[in-house]
PDB file of C-alpha atoms in Angstrom:
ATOM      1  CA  UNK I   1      60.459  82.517  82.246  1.00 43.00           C
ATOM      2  CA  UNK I   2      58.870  81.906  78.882  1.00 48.00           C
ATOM      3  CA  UNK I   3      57.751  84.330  77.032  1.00 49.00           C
ATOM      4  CA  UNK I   4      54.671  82.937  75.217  1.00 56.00           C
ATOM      5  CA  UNK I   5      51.408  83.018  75.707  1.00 89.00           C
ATOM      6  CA  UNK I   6      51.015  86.512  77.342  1.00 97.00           C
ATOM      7  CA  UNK I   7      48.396  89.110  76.281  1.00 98.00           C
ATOM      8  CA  UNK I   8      49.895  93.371  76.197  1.00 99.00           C
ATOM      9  CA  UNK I   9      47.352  95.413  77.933  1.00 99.00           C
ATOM     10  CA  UNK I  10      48.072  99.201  76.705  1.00 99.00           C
ATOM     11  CA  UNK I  11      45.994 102.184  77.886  1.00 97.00           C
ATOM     12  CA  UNK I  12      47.413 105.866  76.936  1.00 98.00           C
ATOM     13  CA  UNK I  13      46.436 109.245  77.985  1.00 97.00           C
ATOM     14  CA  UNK I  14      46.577 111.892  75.465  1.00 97.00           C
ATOM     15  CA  UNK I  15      45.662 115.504  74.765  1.00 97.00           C
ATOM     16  CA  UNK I  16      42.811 114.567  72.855  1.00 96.00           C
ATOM     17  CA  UNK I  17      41.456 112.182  70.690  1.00 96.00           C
ATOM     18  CA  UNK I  18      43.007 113.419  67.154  1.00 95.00           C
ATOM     19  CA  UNK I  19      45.498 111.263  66.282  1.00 93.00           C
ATOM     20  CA  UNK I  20      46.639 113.671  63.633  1.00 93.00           C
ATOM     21  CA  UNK I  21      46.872 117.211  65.664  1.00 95.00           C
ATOM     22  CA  UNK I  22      46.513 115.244  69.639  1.00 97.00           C
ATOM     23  CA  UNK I  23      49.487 113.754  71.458  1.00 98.00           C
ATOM     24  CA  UNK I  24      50.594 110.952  73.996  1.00 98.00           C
ATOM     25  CA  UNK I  25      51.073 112.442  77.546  1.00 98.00           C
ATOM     26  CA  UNK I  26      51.026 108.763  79.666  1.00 98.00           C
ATOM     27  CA  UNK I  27      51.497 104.875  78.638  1.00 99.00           C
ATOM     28  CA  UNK I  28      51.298 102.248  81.083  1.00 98.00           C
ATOM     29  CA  UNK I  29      51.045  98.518  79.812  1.00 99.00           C
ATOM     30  CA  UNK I  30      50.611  94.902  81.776  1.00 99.00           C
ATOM     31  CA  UNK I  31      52.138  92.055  80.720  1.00 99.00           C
ATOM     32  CA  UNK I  32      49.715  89.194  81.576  1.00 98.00           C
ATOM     33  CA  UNK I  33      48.975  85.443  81.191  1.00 97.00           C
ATOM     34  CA  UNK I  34      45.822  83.988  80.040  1.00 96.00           C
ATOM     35  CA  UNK I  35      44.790  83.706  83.581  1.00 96.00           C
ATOM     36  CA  UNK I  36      44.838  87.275  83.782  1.00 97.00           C
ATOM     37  CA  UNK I  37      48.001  87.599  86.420  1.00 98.00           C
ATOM     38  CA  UNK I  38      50.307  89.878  86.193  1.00 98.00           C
ATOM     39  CA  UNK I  39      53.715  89.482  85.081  1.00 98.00           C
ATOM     40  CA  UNK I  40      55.196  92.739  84.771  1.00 99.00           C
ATOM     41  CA  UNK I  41      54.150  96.559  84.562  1.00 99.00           C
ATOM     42  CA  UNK I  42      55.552  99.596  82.656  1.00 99.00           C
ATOM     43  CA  UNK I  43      54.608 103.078  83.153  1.00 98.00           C
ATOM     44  CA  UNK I  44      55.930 106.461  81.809  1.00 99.00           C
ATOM     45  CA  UNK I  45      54.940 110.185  81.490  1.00 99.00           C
ATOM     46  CA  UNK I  46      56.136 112.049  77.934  1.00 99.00           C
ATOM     47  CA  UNK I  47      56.955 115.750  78.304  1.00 99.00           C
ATOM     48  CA  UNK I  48      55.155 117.786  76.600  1.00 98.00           C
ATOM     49  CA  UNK I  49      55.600 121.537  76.548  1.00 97.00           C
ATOM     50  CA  UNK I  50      53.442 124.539  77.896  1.00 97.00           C
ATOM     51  CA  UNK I  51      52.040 124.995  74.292  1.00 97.00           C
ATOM     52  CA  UNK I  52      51.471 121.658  73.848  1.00 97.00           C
ATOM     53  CA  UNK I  53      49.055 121.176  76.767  1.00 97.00           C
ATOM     54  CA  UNK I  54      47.282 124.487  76.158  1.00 96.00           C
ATOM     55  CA  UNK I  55      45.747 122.979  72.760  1.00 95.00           C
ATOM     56  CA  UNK I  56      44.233 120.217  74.876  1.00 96.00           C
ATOM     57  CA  UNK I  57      40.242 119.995  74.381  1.00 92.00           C
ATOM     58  CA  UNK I  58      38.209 120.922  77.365  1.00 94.00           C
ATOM     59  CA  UNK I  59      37.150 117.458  78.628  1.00 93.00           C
ATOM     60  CA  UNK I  60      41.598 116.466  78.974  1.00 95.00           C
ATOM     61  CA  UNK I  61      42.185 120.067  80.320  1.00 96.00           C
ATOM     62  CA  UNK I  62      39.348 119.274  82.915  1.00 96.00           C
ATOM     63  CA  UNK I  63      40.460 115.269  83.653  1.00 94.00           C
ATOM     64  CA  UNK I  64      44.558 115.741  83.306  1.00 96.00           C
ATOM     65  CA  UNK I  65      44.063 118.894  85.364  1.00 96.00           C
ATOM     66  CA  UNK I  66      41.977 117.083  88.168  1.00 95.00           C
ATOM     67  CA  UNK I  67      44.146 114.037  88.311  1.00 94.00           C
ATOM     68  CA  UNK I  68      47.361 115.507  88.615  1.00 96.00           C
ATOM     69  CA  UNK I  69      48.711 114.247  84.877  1.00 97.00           C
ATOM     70  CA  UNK I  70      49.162 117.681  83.502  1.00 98.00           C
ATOM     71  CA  UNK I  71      51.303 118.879  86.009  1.00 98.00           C
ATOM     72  CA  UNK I  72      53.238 115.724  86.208  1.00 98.00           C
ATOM     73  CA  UNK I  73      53.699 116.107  82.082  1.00 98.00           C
ATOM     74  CA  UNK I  74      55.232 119.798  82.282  1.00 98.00           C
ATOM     75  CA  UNK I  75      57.775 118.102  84.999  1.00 98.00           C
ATOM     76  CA  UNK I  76      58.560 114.627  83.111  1.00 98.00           C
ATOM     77  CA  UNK I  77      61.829 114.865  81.475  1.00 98.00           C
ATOM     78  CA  UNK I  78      62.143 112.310  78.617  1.00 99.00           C
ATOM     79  CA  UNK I  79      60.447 113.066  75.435  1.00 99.00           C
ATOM     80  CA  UNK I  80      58.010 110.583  73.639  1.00 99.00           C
ATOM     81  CA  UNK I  81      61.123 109.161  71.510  1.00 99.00           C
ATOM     82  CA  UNK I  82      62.940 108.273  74.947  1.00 99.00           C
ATOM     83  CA  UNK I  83      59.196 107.132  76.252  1.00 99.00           C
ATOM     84  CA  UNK I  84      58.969 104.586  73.055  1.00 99.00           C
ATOM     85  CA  UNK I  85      62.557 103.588  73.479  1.00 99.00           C
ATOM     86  CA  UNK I  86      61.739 102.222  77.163  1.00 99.00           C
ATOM     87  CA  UNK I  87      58.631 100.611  75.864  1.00 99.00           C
ATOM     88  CA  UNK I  88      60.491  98.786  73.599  1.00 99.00           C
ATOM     89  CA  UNK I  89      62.508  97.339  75.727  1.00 99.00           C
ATOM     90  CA  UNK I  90      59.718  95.974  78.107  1.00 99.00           C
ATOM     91  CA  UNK I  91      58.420  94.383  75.208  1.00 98.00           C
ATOM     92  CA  UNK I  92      61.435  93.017  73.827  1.00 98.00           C
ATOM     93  CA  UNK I  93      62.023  91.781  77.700  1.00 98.00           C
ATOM     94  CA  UNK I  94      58.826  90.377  78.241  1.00 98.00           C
ATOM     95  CA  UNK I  95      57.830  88.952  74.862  1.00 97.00           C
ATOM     96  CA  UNK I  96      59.195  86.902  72.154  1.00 94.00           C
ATOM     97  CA  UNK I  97      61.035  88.412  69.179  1.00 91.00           C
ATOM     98  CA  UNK I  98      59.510  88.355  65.964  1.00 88.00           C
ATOM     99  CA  UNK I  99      56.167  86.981  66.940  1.00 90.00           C
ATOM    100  CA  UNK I 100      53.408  89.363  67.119  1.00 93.00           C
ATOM    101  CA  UNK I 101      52.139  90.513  70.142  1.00 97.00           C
ATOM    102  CA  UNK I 102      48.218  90.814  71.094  1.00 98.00           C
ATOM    103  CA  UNK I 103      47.490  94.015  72.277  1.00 98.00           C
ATOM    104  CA  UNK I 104      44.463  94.444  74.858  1.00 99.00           C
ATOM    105  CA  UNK I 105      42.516  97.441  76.628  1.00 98.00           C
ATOM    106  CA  UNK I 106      39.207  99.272  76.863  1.00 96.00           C
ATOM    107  CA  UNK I 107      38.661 100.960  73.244  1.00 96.00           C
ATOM    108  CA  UNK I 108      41.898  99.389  72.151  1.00 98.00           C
ATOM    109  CA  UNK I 109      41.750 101.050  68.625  1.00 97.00           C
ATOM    110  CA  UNK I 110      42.095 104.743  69.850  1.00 97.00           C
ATOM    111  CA  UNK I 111      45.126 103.635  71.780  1.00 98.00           C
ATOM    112  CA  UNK I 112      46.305 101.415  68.382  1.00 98.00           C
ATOM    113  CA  UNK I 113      45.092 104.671  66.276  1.00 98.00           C
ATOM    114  CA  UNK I 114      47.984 106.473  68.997  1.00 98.00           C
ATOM    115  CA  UNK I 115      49.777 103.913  68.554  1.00 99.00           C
ATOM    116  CA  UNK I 116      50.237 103.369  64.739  1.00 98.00           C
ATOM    117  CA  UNK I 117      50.718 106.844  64.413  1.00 97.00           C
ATOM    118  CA  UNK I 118      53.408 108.173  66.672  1.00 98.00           C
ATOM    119  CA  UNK I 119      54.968 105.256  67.961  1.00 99.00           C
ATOM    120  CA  UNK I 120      55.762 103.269  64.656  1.00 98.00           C
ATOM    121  CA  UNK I 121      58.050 100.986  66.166  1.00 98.00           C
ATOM    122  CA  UNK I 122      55.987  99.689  69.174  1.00 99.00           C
ATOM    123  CA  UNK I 123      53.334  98.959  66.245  1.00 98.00           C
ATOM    124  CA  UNK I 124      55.106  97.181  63.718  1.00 98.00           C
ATOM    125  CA  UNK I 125      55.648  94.496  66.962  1.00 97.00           C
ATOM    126  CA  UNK I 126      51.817  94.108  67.411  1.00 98.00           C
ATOM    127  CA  UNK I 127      49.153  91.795  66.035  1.00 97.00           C
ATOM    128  CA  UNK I 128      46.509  93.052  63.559  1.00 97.00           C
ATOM    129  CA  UNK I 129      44.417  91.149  66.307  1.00 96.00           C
ATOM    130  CA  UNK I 130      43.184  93.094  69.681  1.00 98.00           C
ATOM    131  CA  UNK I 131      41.274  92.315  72.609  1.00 98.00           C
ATOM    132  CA  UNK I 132      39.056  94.858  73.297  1.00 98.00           C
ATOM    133  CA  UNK I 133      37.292  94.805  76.581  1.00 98.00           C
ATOM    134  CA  UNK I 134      34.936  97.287  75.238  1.00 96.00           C
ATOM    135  CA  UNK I 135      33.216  94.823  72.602  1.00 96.00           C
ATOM    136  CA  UNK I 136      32.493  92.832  75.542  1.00 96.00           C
ATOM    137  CA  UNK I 137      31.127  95.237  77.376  1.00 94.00           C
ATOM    138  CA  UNK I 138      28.795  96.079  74.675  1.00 96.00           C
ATOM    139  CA  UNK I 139      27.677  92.572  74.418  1.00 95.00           C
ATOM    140  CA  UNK I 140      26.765  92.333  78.066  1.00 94.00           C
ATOM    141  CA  UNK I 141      25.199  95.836  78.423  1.00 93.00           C
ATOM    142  CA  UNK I 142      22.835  95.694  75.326  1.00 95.00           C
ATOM    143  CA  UNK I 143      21.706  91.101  75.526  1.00 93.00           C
ATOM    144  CA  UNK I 144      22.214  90.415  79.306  1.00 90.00           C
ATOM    145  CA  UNK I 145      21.965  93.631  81.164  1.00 89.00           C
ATOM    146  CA  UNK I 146      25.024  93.195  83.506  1.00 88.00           C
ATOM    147  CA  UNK I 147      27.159  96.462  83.365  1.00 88.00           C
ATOM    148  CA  UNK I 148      30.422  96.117  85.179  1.00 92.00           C
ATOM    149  CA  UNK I 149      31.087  99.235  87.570  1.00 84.00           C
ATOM    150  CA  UNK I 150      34.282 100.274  86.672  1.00 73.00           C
ATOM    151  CA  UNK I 151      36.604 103.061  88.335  1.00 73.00           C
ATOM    152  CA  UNK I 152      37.095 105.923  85.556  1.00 72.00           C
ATOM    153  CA  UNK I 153      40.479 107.220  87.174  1.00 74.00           C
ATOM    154  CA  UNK I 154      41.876 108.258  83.849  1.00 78.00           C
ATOM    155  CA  UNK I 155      45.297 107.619  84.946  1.00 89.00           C
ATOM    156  CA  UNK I 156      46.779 105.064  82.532  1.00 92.00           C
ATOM    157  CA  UNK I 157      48.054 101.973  84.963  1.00 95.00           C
ATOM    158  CA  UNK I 158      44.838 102.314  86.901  1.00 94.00           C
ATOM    159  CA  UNK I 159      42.468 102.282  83.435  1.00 94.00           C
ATOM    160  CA  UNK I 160      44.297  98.972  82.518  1.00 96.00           C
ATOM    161  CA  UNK I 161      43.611  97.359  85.810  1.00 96.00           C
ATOM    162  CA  UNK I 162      40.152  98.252  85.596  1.00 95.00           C
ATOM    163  CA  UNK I 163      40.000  96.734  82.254  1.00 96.00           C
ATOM    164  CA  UNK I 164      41.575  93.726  83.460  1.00 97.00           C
ATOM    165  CA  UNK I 165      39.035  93.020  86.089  1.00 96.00           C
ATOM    166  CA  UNK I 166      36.127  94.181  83.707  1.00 95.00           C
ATOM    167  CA  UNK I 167      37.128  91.554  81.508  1.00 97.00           C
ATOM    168  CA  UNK I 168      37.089  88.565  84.191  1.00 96.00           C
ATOM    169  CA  UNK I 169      34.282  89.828  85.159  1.00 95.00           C
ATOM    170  CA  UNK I 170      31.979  89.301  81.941  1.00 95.00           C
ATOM    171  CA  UNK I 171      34.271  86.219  81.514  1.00 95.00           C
ATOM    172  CA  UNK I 172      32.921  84.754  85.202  1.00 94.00           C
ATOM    173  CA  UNK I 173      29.355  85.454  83.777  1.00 90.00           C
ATOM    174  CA  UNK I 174      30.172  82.592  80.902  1.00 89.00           C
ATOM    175  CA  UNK I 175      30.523  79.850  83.466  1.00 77.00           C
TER     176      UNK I 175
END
């Protein structure tokens, strides 16, 4: 399989949206063509301890709690080292080396911000270019009125699926 041409969807699920004080708690990411078909998935929960979770703000406490993510972070057992280890290797699987990978999601810069901050490795393998879904989706709100209806499950494989679709979807409106 070649590994060129392929787009690295990311979405993360963290305890806030600090990138200085808040942490990772979920990663999935997509490896996709151009055509938007899925090549191959990752997805991994960091541990994070009791004191960790408790200085989540009120809107992740609320969310993580509902979905089940909290619950499923106090039982994970690799830490986010061992998280961005296996990450790493997806990429280095999927994509090739030494060429700079285009990362893509919904508000791609919070997960980049994430990203850059605690994950240096994963980073220094992406593009300073990023899809974001969410610049389309201002587009097509705000000049054509078309707002895609997208699932808010706040789990991170779901998120990037939804982004996925959101993104053919303003794309089908071009045609």
């Amino acid at each position: 399989m070649t590994k060129t041409k392929k787009i690295l969807w990311i979405d993360l699920e963290m305890t806030g949206l600090d990138m200085n004080k808040d942490v990772i708690l979920e990663v999935a990411a997509i490896v996709t063509d151009w055509d938007f078909k899925e090549l191959a998935t990752f997805e991994e929960i960091v541990h994070q301890s009791d004191q960790t979770l408790e200085t989540m703000n009120e809107w992740s406490i609320n969310q993580h709690g509902i979905s089940g993510l909290t619950e499923r972070v106090r039982s994970a057992k690799k830490s986010s080292t061992q998280v961005e280890d296996d990450l790493l290797k997806f990429i280095d699987k999927n994509f090739e080396k030494d060429v700079p990978i285009l990362l893509a999601g919904n508000s791609i810069h919070m997960d980049r911000r994430f990203i850059e901050t605690q994950w240096k490795r994963v980073d220094a393998k992406l593009h300073y270019r990023m899809l974001d879904v969410s610049a389309w989706k201002v587009v097509f709100e705000s000049k054509f009125k078309k707002k895609f209806a997208k699932p808010e499950e706040h789990r991170a494989l779901g998120d990037i699926r939804g982004s996925i679709e959101e993104l053919k979807y303003y794309l089908a409106k071009l045609k």
